[in-house]
Coordinates of C-alpha atoms in Angstrom, one line a residue:
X138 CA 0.0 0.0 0.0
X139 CA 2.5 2.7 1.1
X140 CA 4.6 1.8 -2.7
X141 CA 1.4 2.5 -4.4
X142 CA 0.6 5.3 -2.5
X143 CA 4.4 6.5 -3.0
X144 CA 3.8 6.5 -7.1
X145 CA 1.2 9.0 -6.8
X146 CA 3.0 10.8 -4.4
X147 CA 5.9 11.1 -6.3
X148 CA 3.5 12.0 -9.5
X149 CA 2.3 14.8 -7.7
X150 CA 5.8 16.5 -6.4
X151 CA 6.4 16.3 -10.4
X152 CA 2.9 18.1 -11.2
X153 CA 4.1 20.7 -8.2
X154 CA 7.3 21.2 -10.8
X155 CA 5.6 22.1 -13.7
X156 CA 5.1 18.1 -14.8
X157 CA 1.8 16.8 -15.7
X158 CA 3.6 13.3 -16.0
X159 CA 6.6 11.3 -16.0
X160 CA 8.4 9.0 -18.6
X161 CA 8.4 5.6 -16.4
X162 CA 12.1 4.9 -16.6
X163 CA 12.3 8.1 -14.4
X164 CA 9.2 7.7 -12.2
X165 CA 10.5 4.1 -10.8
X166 CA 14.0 5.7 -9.8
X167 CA 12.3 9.0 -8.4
X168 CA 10.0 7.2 -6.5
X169 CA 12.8 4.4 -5.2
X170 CA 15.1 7.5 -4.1
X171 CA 12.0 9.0 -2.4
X172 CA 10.3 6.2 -0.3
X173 CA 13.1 3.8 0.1
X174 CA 11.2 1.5 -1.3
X175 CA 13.0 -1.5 -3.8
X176 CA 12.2 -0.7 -7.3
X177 CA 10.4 -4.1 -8.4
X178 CA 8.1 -3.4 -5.1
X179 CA 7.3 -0.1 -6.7
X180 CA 7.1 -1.2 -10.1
X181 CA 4.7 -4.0 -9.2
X182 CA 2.7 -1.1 -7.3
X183 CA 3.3 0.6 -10.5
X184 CA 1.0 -1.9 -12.6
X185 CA -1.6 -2.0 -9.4
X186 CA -2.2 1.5 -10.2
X187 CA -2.3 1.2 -13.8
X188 CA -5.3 -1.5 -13.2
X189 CA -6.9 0.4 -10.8
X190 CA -7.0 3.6 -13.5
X191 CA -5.1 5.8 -10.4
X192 CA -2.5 6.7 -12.8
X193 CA -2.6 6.4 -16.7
X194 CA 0.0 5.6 -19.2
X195 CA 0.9 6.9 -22.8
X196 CA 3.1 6.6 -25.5
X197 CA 5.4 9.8 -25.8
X198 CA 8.2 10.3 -28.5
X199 CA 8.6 6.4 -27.7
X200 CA 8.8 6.7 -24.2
X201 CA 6.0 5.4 -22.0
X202 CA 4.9 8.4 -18.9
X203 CA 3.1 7.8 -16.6
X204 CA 0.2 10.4 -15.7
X205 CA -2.2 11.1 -13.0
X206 CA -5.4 10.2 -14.5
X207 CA -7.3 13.6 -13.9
X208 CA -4.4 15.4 -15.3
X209 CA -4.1 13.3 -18.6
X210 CA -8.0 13.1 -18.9
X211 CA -8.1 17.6 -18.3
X212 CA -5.0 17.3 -21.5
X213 CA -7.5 15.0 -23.8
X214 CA -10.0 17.5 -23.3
X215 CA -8.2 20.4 -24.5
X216 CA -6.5 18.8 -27.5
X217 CA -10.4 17.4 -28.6
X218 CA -12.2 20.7 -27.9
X219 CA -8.9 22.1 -29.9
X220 CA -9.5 20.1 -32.6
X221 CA -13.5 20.2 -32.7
X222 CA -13.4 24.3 -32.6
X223 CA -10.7 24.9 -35.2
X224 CA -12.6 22.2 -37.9
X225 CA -15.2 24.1 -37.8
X226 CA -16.2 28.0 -39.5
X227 CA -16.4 31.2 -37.4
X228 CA -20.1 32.3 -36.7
X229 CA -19.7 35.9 -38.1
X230 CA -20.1 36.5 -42.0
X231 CA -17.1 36.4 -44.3
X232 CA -14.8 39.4 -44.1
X233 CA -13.0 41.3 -46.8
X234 CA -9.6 41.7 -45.7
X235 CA -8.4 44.1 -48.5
X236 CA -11.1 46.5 -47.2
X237 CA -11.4 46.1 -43.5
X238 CA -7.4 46.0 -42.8
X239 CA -7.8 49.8 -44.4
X240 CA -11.1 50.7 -42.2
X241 CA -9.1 50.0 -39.3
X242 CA -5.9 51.3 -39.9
X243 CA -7.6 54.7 -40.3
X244 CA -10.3 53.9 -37.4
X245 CA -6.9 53.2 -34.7
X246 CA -4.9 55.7 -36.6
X247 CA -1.8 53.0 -36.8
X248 CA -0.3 51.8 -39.6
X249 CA 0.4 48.0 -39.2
X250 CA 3.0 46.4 -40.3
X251 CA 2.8 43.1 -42.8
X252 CA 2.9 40.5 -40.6
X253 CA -0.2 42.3 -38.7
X254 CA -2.2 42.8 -41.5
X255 CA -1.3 38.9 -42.7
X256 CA -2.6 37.9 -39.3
X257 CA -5.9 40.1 -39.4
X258 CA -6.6 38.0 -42.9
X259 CA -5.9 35.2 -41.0
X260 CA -7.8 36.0 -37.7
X261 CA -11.2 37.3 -39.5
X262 CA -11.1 33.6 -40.8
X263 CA -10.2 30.8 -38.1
X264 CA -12.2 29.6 -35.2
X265 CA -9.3 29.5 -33.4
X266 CA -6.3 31.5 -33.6
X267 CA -2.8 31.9 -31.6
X268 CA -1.2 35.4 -31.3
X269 CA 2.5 35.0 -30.0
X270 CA 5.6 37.1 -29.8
X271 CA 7.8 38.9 -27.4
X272 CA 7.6 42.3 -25.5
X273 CA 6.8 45.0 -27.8
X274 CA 5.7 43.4 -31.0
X275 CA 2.5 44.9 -31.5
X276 CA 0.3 41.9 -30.0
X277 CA -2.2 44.3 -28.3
X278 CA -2.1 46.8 -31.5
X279 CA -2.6 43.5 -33.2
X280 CA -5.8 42.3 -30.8
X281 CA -7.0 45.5 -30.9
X282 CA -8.0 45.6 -34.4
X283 CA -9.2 42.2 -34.6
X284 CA -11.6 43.3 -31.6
X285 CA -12.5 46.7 -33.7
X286 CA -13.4 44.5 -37.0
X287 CA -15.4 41.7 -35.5
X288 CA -17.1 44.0 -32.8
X289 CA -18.4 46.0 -35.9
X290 CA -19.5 42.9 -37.5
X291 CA -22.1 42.1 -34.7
X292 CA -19.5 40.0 -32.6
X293 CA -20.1 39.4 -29.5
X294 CA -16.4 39.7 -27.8
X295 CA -15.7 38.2 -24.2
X296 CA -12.3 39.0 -23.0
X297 CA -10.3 37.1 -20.1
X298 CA -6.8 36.5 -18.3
X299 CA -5.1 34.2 -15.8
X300 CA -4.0 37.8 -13.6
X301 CA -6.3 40.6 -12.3
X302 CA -3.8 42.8 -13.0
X303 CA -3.3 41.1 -17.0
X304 CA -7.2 41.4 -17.4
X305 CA -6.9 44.8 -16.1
X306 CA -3.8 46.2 -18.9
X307 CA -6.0 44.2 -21.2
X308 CA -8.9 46.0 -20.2
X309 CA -7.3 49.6 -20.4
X310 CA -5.8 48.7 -23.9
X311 CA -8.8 47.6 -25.5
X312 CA -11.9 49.5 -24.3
X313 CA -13.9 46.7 -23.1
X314 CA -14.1 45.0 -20.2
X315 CA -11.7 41.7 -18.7
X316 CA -12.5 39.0 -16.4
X317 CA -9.9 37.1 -14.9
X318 CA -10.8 33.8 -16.0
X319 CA -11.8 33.1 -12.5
X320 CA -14.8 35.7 -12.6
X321 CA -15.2 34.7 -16.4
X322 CA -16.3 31.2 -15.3
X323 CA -18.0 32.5 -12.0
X324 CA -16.0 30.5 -9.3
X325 CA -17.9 28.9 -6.9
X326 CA -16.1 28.5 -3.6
X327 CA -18.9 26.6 -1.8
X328 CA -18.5 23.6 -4.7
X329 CA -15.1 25.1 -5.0
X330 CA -15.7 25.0 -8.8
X331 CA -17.4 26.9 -11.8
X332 CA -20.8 27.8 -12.5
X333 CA -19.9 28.1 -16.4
X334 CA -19.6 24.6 -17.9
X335 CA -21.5 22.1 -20.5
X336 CA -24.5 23.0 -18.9
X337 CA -24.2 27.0 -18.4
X338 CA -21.7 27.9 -21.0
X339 CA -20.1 31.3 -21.5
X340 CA -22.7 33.7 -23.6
X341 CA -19.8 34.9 -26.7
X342 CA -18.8 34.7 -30.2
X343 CA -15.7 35.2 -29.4
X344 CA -13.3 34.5 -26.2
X345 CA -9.9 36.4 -26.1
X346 CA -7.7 35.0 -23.2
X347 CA -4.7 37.3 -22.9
X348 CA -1.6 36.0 -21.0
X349 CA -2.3 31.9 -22.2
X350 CA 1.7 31.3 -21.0
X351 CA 0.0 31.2 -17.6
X352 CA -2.7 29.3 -18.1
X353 CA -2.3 26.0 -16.7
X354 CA -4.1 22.5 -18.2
X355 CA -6.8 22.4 -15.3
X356 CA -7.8 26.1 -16.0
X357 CA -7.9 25.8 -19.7
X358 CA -9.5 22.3 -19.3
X359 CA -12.1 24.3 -17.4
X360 CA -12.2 27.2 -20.3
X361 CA -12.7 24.9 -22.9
X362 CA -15.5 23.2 -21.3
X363 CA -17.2 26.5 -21.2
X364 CA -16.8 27.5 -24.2
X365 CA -19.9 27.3 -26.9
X366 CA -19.9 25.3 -29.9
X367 CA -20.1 28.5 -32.1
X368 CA -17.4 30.6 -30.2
X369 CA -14.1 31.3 -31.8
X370 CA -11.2 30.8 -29.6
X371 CA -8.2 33.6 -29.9
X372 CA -5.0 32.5 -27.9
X373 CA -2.7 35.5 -27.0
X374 CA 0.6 34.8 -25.3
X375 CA 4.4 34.7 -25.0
X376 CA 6.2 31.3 -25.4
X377 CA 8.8 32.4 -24.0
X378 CA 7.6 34.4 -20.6
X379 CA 7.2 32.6 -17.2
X380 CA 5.1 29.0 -17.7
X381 CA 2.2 29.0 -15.1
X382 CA 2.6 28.2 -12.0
X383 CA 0.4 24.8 -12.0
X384 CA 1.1 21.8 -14.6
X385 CA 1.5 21.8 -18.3
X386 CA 2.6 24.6 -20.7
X387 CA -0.7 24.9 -22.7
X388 CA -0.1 27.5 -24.8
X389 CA 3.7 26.1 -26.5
X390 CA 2.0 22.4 -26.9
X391 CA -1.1 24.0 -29.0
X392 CA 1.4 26.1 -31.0
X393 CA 4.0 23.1 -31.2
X394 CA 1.1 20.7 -32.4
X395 CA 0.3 22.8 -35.9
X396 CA -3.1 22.1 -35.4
X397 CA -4.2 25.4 -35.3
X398 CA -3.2 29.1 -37.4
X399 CA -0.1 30.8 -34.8
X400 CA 0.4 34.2 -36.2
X401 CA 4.2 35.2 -34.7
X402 CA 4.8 38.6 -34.6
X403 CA 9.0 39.6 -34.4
X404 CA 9.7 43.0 -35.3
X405 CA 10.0 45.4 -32.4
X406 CA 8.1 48.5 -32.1
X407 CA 8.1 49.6 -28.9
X408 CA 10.5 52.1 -28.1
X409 CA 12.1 54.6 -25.1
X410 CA 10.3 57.9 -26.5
X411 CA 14.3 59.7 -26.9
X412 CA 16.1 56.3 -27.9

């Protein structure tokens, strides 16, 4: 009993790392080191759990991991509600890009640069979209004219980050209002859940989460779940900030698994006003 309950234990100081799982060749050695515990005790506790649907395992670049079964089921759920949204056509009509890219340009009084306008094109056509690039790319100018296009198309925008203080700058940089996601899915600390799900889900065309670096697998598994069938999906985030605090790194396995359009946006224009 205690190796078995040492292989979740040792599963869940990997999951308080960052890890959602663990290749098996390094979960049996972890685990030994751990609990002092020989490793054919633990690998026989190992396949107990496997039985018993505690723990899960897959195939990964030809290594089988080991998962906690809650946090491999909240990963499934993503990647199909992924995959469902982005098969299917945005709710709004079609959009001529040659003609809106102007309207806005004149409407925010920028002029954006090409990789913006060839991710407008793309945006105004995909259920689901990724926005990434570093500090000072123009994501926000970027965001902001997407918003400005749909929103005059009828599109009813909901926008949402991991932070209070992310939902706020997005907030201030947009014009409309941003919930946390917390308050976007009306957290429930009696059921110490959300009200939003399947059953109640989230009244939008369109769902902008800001900040998706942070986002970890439960909270987007929990997003996803309330999102509507007719809601396009817009993912805006930096690879390469800070990964969130709980498991996974949602937003660099959607961008790494091609499934979906990832506009990348690399030339700097933010500047020091005398540089």
């Amino acid at each position: 009993m205690r190796a078995r309950a040492g292989i979740a234990f040792t599963l869940t100081e990997a999951v308080s790392e960052g890890h959602c799982g663990l290749p098996e060749d390094d979960l049996l050695p972890m685990a030994e080191k751990l609990l002092e515990i020989p490793i054919e005790l633990l690998a026989d506790a190992l396949k107990q759990e496997l039985q018993d649907r505690t723990v899960v395992v897959d195939v990964i670049e030809e290594r089988r991991c080991i998962f906690l079964t809650y946090l491999w089921n909240a990963e499934r759920q993503i990647a199909e509600r992924i995959r469902s949204l982005s098969a299917g056509k945005p709710s709004w009509p079609d959009i001529d890009s040659s003609a809106a890219v102007p309207w806005v340009e004149e409407k925010l009084g920028v002029t954006l640069a090409d990789s913006q306008r060839e991710a407008v094109c793309k945006a105004v056509m995909s259920k689901v979209m990724v926005i990434t690039g570093g500090p000072g790319v123009g994501k926000t100018t970027l965001v902001n004219a997407i918003l400005r296009i749909l929103t005059a198309k009828g599109v009813n925008a909901a926008l949402t980050a991991p932070t209070g203080r992310a939902a706020k700058r997005l907030s201030e940089s947009t014009g409309m209002e941003a919930k946390t996601i917390h308050r976007q899915l009306e957290f429930d600390p009696q059921s110490n859940g959300f009200k939003r799900g399947l059953e109640h889900p989230l009244d939008c065309n369109l769902l902008v989460v800001d900040e998706t670096s942070m986002v970890d697998v439960l909270l987007m598994a929990s997003l996803m779940k309330a999102l509507p069938d007719r809601a396009a999906l817009m993912l805006v985030g930096d690879v390469d900030q800070l990964p969130s605090v709980g498991p996974g790194q949602v937003l660099a396995d959607i961008i790494g698994s091609g499934a979906v359009p990832v506009a990348r946006l690399t030339e700097i224009f933010r500047q020091a006003a005398e540089s």
